[in-house]
XYZ file of C-alpha atoms in Angstrom:
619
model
C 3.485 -34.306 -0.337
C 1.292 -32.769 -3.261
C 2.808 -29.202 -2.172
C 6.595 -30.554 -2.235
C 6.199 -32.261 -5.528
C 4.685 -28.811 -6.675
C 7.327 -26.428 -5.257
C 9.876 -28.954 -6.660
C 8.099 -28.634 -10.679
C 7.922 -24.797 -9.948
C 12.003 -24.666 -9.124
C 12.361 -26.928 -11.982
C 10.556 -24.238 -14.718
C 12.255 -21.525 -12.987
C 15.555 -22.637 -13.608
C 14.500 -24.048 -17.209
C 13.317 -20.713 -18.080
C 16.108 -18.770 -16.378
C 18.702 -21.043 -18.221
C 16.657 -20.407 -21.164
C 16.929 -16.696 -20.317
C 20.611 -16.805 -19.987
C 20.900 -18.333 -23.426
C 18.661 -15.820 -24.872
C 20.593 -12.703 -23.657
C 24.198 -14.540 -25.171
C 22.683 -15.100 -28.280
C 21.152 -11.663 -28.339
C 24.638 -9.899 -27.353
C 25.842 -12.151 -30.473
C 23.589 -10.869 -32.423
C 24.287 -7.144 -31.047
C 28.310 -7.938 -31.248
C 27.744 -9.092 -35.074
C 25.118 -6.327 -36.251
C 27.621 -3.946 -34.419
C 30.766 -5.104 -36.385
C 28.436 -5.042 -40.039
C 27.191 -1.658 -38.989
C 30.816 -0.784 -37.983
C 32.382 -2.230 -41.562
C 29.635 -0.774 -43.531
C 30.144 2.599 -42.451
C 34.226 1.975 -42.974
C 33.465 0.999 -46.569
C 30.845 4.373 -46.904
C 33.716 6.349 -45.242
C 36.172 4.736 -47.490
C 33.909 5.054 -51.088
C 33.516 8.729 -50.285
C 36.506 9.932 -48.386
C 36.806 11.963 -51.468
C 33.727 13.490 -50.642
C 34.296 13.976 -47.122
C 37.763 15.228 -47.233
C 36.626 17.912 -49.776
C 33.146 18.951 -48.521
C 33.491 22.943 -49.554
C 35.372 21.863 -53.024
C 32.194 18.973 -53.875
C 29.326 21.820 -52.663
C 30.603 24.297 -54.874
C 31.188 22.085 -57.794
C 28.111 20.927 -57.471
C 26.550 23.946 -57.124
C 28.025 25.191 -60.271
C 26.943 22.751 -62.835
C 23.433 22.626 -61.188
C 23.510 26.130 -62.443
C 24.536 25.547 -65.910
C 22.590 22.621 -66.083
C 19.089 24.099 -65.371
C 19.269 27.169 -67.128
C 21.616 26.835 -69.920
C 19.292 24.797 -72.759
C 21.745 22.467 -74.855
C 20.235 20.764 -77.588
C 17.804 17.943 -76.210
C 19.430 17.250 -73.234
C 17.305 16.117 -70.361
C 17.754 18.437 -67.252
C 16.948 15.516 -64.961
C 19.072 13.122 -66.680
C 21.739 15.834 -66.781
C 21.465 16.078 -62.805
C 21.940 12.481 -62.326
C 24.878 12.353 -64.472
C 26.582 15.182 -62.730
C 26.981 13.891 -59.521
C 29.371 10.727 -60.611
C 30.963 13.407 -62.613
C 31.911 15.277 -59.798
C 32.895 12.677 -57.378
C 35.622 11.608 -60.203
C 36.733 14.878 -59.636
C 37.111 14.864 -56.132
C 39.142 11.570 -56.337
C 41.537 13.575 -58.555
C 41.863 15.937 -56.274
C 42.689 13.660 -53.595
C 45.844 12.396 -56.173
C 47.381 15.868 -55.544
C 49.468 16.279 -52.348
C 48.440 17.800 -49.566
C 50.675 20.109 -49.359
C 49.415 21.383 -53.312
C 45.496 20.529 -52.745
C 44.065 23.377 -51.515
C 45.610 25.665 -54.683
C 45.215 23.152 -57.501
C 41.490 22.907 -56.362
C 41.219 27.054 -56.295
C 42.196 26.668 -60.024
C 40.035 23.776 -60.992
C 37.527 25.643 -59.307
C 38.261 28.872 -61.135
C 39.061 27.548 -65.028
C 35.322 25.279 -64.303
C 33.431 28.680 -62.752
C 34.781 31.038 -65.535
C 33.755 28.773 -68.671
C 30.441 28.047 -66.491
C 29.711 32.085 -66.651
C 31.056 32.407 -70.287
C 28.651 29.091 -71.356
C 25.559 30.919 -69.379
C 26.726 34.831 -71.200
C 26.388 32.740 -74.396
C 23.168 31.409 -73.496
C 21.534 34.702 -72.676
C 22.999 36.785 -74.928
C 22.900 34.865 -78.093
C 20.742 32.207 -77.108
C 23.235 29.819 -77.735
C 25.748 27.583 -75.179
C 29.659 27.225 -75.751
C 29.042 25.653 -79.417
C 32.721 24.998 -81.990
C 31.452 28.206 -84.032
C 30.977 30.242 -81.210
C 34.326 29.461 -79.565
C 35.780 30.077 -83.404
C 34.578 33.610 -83.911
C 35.996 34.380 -80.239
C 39.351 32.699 -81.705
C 39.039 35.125 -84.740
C 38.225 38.547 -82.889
C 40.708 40.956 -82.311
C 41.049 43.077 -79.321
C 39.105 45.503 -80.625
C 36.356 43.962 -81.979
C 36.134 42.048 -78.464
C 35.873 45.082 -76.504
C 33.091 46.366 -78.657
C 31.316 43.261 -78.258
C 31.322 42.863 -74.524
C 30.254 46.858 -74.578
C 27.886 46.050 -76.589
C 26.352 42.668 -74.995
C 27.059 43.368 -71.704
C 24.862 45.461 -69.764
C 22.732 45.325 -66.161
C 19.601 43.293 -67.339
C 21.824 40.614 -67.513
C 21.465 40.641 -63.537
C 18.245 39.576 -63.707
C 19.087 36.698 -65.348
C 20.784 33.280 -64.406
C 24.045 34.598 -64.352
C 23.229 36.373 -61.082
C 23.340 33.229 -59.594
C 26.742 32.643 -60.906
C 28.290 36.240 -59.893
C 26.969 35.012 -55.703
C 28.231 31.415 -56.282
C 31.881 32.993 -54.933
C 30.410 34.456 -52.152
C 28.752 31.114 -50.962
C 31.848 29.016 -50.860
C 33.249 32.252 -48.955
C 30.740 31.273 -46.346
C 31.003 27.605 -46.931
C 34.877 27.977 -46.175
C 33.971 29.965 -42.664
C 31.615 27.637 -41.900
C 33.671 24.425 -42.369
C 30.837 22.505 -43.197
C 31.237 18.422 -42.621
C 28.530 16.451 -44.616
C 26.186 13.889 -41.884
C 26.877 10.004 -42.174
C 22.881 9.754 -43.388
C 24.306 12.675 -46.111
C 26.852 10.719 -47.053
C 24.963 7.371 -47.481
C 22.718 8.933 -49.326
C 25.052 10.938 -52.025
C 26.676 7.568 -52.115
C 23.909 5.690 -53.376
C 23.104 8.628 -55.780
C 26.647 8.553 -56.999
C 26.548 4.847 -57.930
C 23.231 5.174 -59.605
C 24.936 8.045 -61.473
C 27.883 6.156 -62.697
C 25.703 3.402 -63.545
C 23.444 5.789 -66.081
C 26.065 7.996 -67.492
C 27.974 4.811 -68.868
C 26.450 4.864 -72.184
C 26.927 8.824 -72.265
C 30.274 8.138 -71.467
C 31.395 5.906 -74.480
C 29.274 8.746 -76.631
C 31.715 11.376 -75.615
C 34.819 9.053 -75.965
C 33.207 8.684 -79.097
C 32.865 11.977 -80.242
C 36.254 13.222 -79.419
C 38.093 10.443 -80.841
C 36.449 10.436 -84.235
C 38.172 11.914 -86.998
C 35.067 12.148 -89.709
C 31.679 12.406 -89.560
C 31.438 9.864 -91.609
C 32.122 7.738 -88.476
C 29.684 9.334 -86.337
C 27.157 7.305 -84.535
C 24.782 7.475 -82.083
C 24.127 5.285 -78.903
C 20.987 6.019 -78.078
C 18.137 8.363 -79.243
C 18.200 12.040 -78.783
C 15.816 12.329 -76.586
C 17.565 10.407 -74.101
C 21.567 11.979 -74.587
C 22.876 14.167 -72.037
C 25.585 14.231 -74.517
C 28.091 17.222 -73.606
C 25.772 18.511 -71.193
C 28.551 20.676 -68.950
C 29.944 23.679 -70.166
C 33.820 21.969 -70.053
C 32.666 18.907 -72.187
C 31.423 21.524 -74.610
C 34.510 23.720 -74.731
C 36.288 20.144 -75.176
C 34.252 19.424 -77.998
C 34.571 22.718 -79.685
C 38.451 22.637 -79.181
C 38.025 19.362 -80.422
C 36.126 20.211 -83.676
C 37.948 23.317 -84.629
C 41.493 20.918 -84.950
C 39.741 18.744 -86.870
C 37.472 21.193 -89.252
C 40.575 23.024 -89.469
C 42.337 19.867 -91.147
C 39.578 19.056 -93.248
C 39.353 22.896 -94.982
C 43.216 22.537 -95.576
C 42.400 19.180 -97.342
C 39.280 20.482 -99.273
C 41.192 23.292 -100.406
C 43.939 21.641 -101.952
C 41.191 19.537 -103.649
C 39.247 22.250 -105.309
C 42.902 23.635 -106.623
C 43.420 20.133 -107.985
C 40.369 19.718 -109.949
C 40.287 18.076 -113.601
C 38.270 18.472 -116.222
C 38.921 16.667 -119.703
C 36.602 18.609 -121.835
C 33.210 20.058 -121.261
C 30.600 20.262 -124.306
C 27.968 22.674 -122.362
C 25.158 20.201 -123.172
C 22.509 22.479 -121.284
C 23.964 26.201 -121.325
C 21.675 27.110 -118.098
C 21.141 24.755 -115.166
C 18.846 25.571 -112.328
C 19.584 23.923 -109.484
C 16.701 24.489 -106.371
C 17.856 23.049 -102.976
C 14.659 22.780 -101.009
C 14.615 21.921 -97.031
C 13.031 19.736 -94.798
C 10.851 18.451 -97.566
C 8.330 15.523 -97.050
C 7.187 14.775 -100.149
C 3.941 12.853 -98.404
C 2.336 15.942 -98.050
C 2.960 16.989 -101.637
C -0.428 16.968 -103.465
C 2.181 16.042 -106.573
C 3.008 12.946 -105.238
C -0.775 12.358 -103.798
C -1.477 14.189 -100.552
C -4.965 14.945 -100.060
C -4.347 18.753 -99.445
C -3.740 21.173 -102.338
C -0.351 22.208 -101.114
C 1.363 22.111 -104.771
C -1.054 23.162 -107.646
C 1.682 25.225 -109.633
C 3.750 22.266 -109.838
C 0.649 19.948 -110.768
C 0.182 22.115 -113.584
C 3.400 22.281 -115.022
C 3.796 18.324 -115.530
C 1.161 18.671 -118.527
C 3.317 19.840 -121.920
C 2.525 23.458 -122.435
C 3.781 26.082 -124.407
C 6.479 27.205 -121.307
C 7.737 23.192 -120.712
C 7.055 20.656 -119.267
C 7.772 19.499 -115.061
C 8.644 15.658 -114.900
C 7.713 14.114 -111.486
C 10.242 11.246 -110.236
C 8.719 9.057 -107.804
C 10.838 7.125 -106.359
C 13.882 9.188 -104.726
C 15.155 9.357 -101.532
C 18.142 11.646 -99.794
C 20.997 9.944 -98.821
C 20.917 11.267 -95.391
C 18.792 13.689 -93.066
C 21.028 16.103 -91.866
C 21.837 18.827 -94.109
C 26.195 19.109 -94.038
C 25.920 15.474 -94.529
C 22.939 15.934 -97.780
C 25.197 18.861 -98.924
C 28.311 16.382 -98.851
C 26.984 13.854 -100.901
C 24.729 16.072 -103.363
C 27.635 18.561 -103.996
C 30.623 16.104 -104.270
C 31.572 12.749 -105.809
C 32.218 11.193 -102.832
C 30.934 7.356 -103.448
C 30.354 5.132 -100.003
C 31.160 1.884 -101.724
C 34.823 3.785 -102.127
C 37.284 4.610 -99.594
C 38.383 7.662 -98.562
C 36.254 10.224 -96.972
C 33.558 13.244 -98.780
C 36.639 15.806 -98.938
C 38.657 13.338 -100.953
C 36.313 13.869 -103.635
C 35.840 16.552 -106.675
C 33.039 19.253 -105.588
C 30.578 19.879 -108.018
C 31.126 23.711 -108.240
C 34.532 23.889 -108.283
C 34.472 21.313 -111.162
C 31.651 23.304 -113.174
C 34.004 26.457 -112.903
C 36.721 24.765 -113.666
C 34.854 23.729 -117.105
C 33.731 27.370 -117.660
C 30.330 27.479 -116.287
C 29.440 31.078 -114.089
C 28.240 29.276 -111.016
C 25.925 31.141 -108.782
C 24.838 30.419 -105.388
C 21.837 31.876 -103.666
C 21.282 30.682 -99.854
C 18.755 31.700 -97.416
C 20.846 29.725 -94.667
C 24.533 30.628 -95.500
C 26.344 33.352 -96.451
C 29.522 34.704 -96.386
C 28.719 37.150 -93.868
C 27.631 35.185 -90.696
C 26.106 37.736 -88.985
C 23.507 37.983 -91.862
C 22.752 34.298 -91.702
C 22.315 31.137 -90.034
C 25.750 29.347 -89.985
C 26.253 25.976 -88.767
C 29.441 25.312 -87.805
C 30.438 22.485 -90.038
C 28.509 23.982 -93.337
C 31.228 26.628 -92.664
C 33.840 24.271 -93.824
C 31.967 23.929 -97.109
C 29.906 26.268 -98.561
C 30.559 29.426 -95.908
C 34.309 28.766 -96.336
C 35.624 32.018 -97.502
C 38.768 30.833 -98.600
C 37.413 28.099 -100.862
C 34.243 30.721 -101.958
C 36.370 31.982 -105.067
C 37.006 28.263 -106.352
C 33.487 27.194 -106.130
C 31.238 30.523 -106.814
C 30.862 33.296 -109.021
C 28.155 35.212 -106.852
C 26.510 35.131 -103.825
C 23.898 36.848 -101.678
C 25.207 39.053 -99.537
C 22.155 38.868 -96.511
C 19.725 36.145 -95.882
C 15.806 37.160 -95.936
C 12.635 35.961 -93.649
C 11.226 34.194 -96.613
C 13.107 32.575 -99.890
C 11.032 34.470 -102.554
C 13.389 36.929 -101.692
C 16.653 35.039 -103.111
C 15.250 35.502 -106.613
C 15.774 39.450 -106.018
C 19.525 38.299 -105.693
C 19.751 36.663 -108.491
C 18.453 39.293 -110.535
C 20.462 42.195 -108.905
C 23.438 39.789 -109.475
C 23.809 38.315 -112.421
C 23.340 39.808 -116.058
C 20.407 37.495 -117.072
C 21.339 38.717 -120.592
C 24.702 37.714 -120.862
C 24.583 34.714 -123.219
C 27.187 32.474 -120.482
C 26.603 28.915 -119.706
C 25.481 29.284 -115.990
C 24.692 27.049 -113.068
C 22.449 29.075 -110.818
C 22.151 27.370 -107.297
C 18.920 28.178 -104.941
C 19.017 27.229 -101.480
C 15.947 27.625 -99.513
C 15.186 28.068 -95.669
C 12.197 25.936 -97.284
C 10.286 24.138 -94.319
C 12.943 24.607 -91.660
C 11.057 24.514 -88.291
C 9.570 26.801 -87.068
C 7.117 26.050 -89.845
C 4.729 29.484 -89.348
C 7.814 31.233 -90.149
C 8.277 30.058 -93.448
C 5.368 31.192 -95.260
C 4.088 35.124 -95.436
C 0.386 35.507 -94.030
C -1.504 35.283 -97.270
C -0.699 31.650 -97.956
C -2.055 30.862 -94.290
C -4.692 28.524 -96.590
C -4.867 25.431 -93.988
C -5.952 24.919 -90.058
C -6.390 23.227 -87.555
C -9.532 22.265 -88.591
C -8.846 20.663 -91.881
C -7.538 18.106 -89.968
C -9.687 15.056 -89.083
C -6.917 13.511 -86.968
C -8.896 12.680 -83.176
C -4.739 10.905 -82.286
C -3.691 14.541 -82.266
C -4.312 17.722 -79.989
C -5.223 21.587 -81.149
C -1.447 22.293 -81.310
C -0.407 19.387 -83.272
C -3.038 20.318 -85.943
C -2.340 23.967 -85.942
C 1.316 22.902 -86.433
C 0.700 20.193 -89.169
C -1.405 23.195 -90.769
C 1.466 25.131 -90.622
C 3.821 22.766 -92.148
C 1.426 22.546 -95.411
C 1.148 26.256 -95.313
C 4.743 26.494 -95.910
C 4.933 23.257 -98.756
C 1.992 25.979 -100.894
C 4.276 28.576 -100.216
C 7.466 26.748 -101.360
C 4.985 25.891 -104.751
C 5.099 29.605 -105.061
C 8.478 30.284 -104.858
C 9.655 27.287 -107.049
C 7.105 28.325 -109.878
C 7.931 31.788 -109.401
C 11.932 30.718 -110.340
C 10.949 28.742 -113.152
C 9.078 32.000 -114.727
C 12.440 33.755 -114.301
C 14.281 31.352 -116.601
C 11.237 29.752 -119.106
C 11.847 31.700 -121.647
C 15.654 30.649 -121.661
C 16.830 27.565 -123.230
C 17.274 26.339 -119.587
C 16.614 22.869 -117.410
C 15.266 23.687 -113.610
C 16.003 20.773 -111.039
C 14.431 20.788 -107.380
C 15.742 18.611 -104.806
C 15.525 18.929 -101.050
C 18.021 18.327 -98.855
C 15.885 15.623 -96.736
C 12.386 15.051 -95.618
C 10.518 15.484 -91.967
C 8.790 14.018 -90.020
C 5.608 15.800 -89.767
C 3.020 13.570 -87.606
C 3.117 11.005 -90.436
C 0.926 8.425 -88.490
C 2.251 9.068 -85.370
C 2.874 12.314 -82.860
C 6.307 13.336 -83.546
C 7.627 15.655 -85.433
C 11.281 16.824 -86.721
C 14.393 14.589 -87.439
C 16.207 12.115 -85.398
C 18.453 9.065 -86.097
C 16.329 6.238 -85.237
C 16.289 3.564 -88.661
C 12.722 1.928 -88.133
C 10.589 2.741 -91.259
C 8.326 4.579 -89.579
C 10.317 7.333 -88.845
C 12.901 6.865 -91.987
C 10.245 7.255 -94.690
C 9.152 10.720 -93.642
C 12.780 11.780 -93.275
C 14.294 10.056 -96.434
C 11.663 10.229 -98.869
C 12.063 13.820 -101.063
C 9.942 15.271 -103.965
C 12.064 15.194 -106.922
C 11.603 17.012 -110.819
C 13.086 18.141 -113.761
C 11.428 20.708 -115.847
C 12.830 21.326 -119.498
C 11.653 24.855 -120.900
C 9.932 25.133 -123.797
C 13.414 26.087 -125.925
C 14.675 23.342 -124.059
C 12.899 20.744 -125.417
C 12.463 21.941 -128.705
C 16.484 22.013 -128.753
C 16.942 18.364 -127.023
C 13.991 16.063 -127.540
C 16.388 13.386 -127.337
C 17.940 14.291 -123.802
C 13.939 15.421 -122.563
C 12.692 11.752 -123.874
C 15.517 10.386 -121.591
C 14.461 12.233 -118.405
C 11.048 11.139 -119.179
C 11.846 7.583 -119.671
C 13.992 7.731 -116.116
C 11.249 9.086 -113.442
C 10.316 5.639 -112.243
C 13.805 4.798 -111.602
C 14.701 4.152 -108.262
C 17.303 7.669 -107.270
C 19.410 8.356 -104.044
C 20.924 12.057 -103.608
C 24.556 11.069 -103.413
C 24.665 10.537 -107.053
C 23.062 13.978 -108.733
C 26.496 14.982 -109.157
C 26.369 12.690 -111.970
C 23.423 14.137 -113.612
C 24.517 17.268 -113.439
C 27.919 16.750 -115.022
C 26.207 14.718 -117.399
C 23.191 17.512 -118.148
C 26.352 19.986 -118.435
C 28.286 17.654 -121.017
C 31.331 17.334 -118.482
C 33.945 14.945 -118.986
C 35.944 14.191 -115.603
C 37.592 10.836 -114.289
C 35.130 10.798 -111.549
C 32.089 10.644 -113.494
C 30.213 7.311 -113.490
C 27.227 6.527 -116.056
C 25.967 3.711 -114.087
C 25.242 6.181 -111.082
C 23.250 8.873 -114.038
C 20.141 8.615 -113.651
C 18.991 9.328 -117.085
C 21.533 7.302 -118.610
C 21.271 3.342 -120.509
C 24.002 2.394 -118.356
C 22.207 3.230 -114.656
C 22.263 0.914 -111.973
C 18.566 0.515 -110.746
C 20.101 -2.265 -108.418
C 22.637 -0.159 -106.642
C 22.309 -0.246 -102.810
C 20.606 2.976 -101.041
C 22.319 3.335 -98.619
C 21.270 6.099 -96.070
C 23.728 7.229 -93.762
C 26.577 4.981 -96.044
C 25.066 1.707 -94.227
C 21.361 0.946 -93.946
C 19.927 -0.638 -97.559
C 16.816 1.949 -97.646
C 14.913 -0.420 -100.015
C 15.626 -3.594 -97.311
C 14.395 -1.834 -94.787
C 10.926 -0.533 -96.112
C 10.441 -3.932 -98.096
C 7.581 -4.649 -95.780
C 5.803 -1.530 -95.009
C 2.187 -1.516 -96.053
């Protein structure tokens, strides 16, 4: 009975379990049928996100292949490689999906031209690069447009040659021969491949937005006046392909090209109502990268400008007056040179072109004005030339309006320029003159800017334990070059103290020279920090001795004015006023030595960030 009733309970759990069983195993094949159909959909949806891909496997290698190229070995700016590489790959799948908007019947030769306008700007952006160390930029793609045949057949005789094989461009020159093989090959891309590049893609779309509305930025814009930047430098890939930089220099020319036609008929225009020649010789000394924090005149613990220090006691040869509270108006230097050398006035409309230029307007009085640049001349190959100061002051049409003389050549160091001024000009005529010095000044690379003997500072003078060897040795070299600019400034004002003559320095902007932190150079960032090395300049007048003794009145108003709070943009008006120049434009109120200046003016760097709101509460 026991064994029945125990067979019977076994039956019972074998069917319960194989029931059980039979459940499982539909449930399970439901579970296969539905993780079959996702797996199924998902890779439709893969297969249809990158059918542009996969339909153009030879066309999306090569592509690829080719801005890889120019990407790691052509340096642009500050753009990040790796950033760069992301970028590229959305960049290239939007191409792709063009491509598969062409018919079939036309896809296969519109790609072979794509392909071959792309590869041919790729090889003349990486001949650039290793020739003159420079990628497709608007002034190289200029002087291209301005070469005849001639000339360009010298050049490429002359540039060209075999060690150019053992560069990068190598890799270019085989890049035809791989897709050759690619082509044979008929490569297809695996599905893991393809998941992969698709995830890569979207996280590349995703990261080059903000790049993206930058360059849609930058090549809608129609001023630099309405330039602005998304993010930092340091983390732009900007126009980081060879095509978005011969976009941007086709781009740039039209609109350079319209602005020199507009300056031009400016500088024709120009009015003066009368001119009194108030001071018969102005000096005006255009320094560079200029922090005035590491100025021993304005309190630095390092010696770096004794010759000026002396000076601001009255002595038989002058007298220097130190202003002390003067900024620039912006830290580039086209956009310093725009609002130092013209009236242009940001709480006005219009735009800095719109506006009377100081030379043309002191010529136009009948003033000899003079310029003597270590960065620009007229002759580019002599010269560093920067594609947009070529609309002002290297624009060779508009030269004759604005100067009397110029350097012909640039030197290695700016005590040089004074040679030029001496071979140029007859320093005995008896002309009213405005004599313009433009230094290199503290242009990085800093150990370049100073000749060996004032190598006075190192590394070790510096009790800084935040910074490394280098960073010393290169803050050593940046005070090396501020003694060496004392030099050179004292050395001009020796040229012209025995004239009845008035010398004015004023950089262009500051830098930022590991002032409390471990950066160094210029960027756009507008946290006071980094704005007070960058904005703050040294700033003086110094009245001869004949000067003075000529026009106490006009020396007692300089010396009343150098606690007056000064912004760049409006020396024009000093200098018109110093000259006795009568003009519609000219504004009292924005003089700095006159009654009438507004101390309470907004300082406004970059025409929209109050300087003084801003720094309020820095310690």
């Amino acid at each position: 009975m026991k064994m029945r009733q125990t067979v019977k309970k076994t039956e019972i759990i074998v069917a319960f379990a194989r029931k059980n069983m039979e459940e499982s195993s539909k449930e399970n094949k439901i579970i296969h049928t539905f993780a079959s159909g996702m797996g199924r959909r998902l890779r439709q949806v893969i297969d249809f996100v990158m059918a542009p891909v996969n339909r153009n496997p030879v066309f999306y290698i090569a592509v690829i292949l080719l801005f890889s190229i120019s990407v790691i070995f052509v340096i642009y700016g500050r753009c990040s490689r790796m950033r760069a590489g992301l970028e590229m790959f959305a960049d290239v799948y939007v191409l792709c999906l063009l491509m598969m908007l062409v018919p079939l019947k036309w896809r296969t030769p519109v790609k072979a031209v794509v392909f071959s306008f792309l590869y041919i700007i790729g090889v003349t952006d990486m001949v650039c690069f290793q020739v003159m160390g420079t990628a497709l930029l608007p002034n190289v793609v200029q002087t291209w447009m301005q070469t005849n045949m001639q000339e360009a057949t010298e050049a490429v005789g002359f540039y060209l040659s075999p060690k150019l094989l053992a560069t990068p461009l190598s890799l270019l020159l085989l890049l035809p021969f791989a897709i050759h093989y690619l082509k044979k090959k008929k490569p297809t891309l695996p599905q893991g491949i393809i998941a992969m590049l698709l995830v890569i893609t979207l996280a590349s779309a995703v990261y080059g937005i903000t790049n993206k509305r930058y360059l849609l930025h930058v090549y809608s814009r129609v001023s630099d006046d309405d330039m602005e930047e998304f993010v930092d430098f340091d983390t732009m890939t900007r126009e980081y392909l060879p095509v978005y930089r011969l976009a941007l220099s086709f781009k740039e020319i039209h609109r350079f090209s319209k602005m020199r036609k507009h300056l031009t008929r400016n500088v024709r225009g120009t009015k003066v109502e009368a001119c009194s020649f108030r001071s018969p010789v102005i000096v005006l000394i255009i320094g560079e990268s200029y922090n005035r924090h590491h100025a021993s005149l304005y309190g630095y613990d390092k010696p770096t400008t004794p010759l000026q220090e002396r000076r601001t006691e009255n002595g038989e040869n002058g007298r220097l007056f130190r202003f002390d509270d003067v900024i620039t108006s912006y830290n580039l230097t086209f956009k310093s040179f725009q609002n130092m050398l013209t009236l242009y006035d940001y709480d006005e409309k219009g735009l800095w072109y719109d506006y009377p230029v100081v030379p043309a307007i002191f010529k136009k009085a009948g003033y000899e004005v003079d310029f003597f640049s270590n960065q620009f001349t007229l002759d580019k190959k002599s010269a560093f030339s920067d594609f947009t100061e070529d609309v002002f002051m290297n624009n060779e049409k508009l030269n004759p309006y604005l100067f009397d003389k110029r350097n012909v050549e640039s030197h290695p160091y700016d005590m040089d320029l004074i040679g030029d001024y001496l071979n140029a000009c007859d320093t005995t005529a008896a002309v009213p003159r405005l004599v313009i010095f433009h230094f290199m000044g503290l242009h990085a690379d800093y150990q370049q800017r100073y000749t060996y003997d004032y190598a006075i500072f190192d590394a070790n003078d510096y009790k800084r334990p935040d910074l490394d060897e280098e960073q010393k040795r290169m803050l050593a070299c940046y005070d090396n070059a501020i003694r060496y600019n004392d030099a050179v400034v004292d050395a001009i004002i020796r040229t012209f103290e025995k004239k009845d003559a008035i010398v004015i320095y004023v950089p262009d902007h500051g830098e930022l020279v590991y002032d409390g932190c471990q950066d160094y150079g210029r960027n756009l960032q507008l946290t006071p920090q980094v704005v007070i090395p960058q904005y703050d300049i040294p700033f003086w007048i110094y009245c001869t001795h004949d000067y003075m003794e000529n026009r106490p009145d006009l020396c007692r108003q300089i010396e009343q004015s150098v606690h007056r709070p000064f912004m760049t943009d409006d020396l024009p008006h000093l200098l018109l006023y110093l000259a006795g120049i009568s003009c519609r434009e000219y504004q009292p109120a924005r003089n700095l030595i006159d009654d009438h200046f507004d101390a309470s003016r907004k300082r406004r760097i970059k025409g929209e960030v109050d300087y003084d709101e801003l720094i309020k509460n820095t310690p």
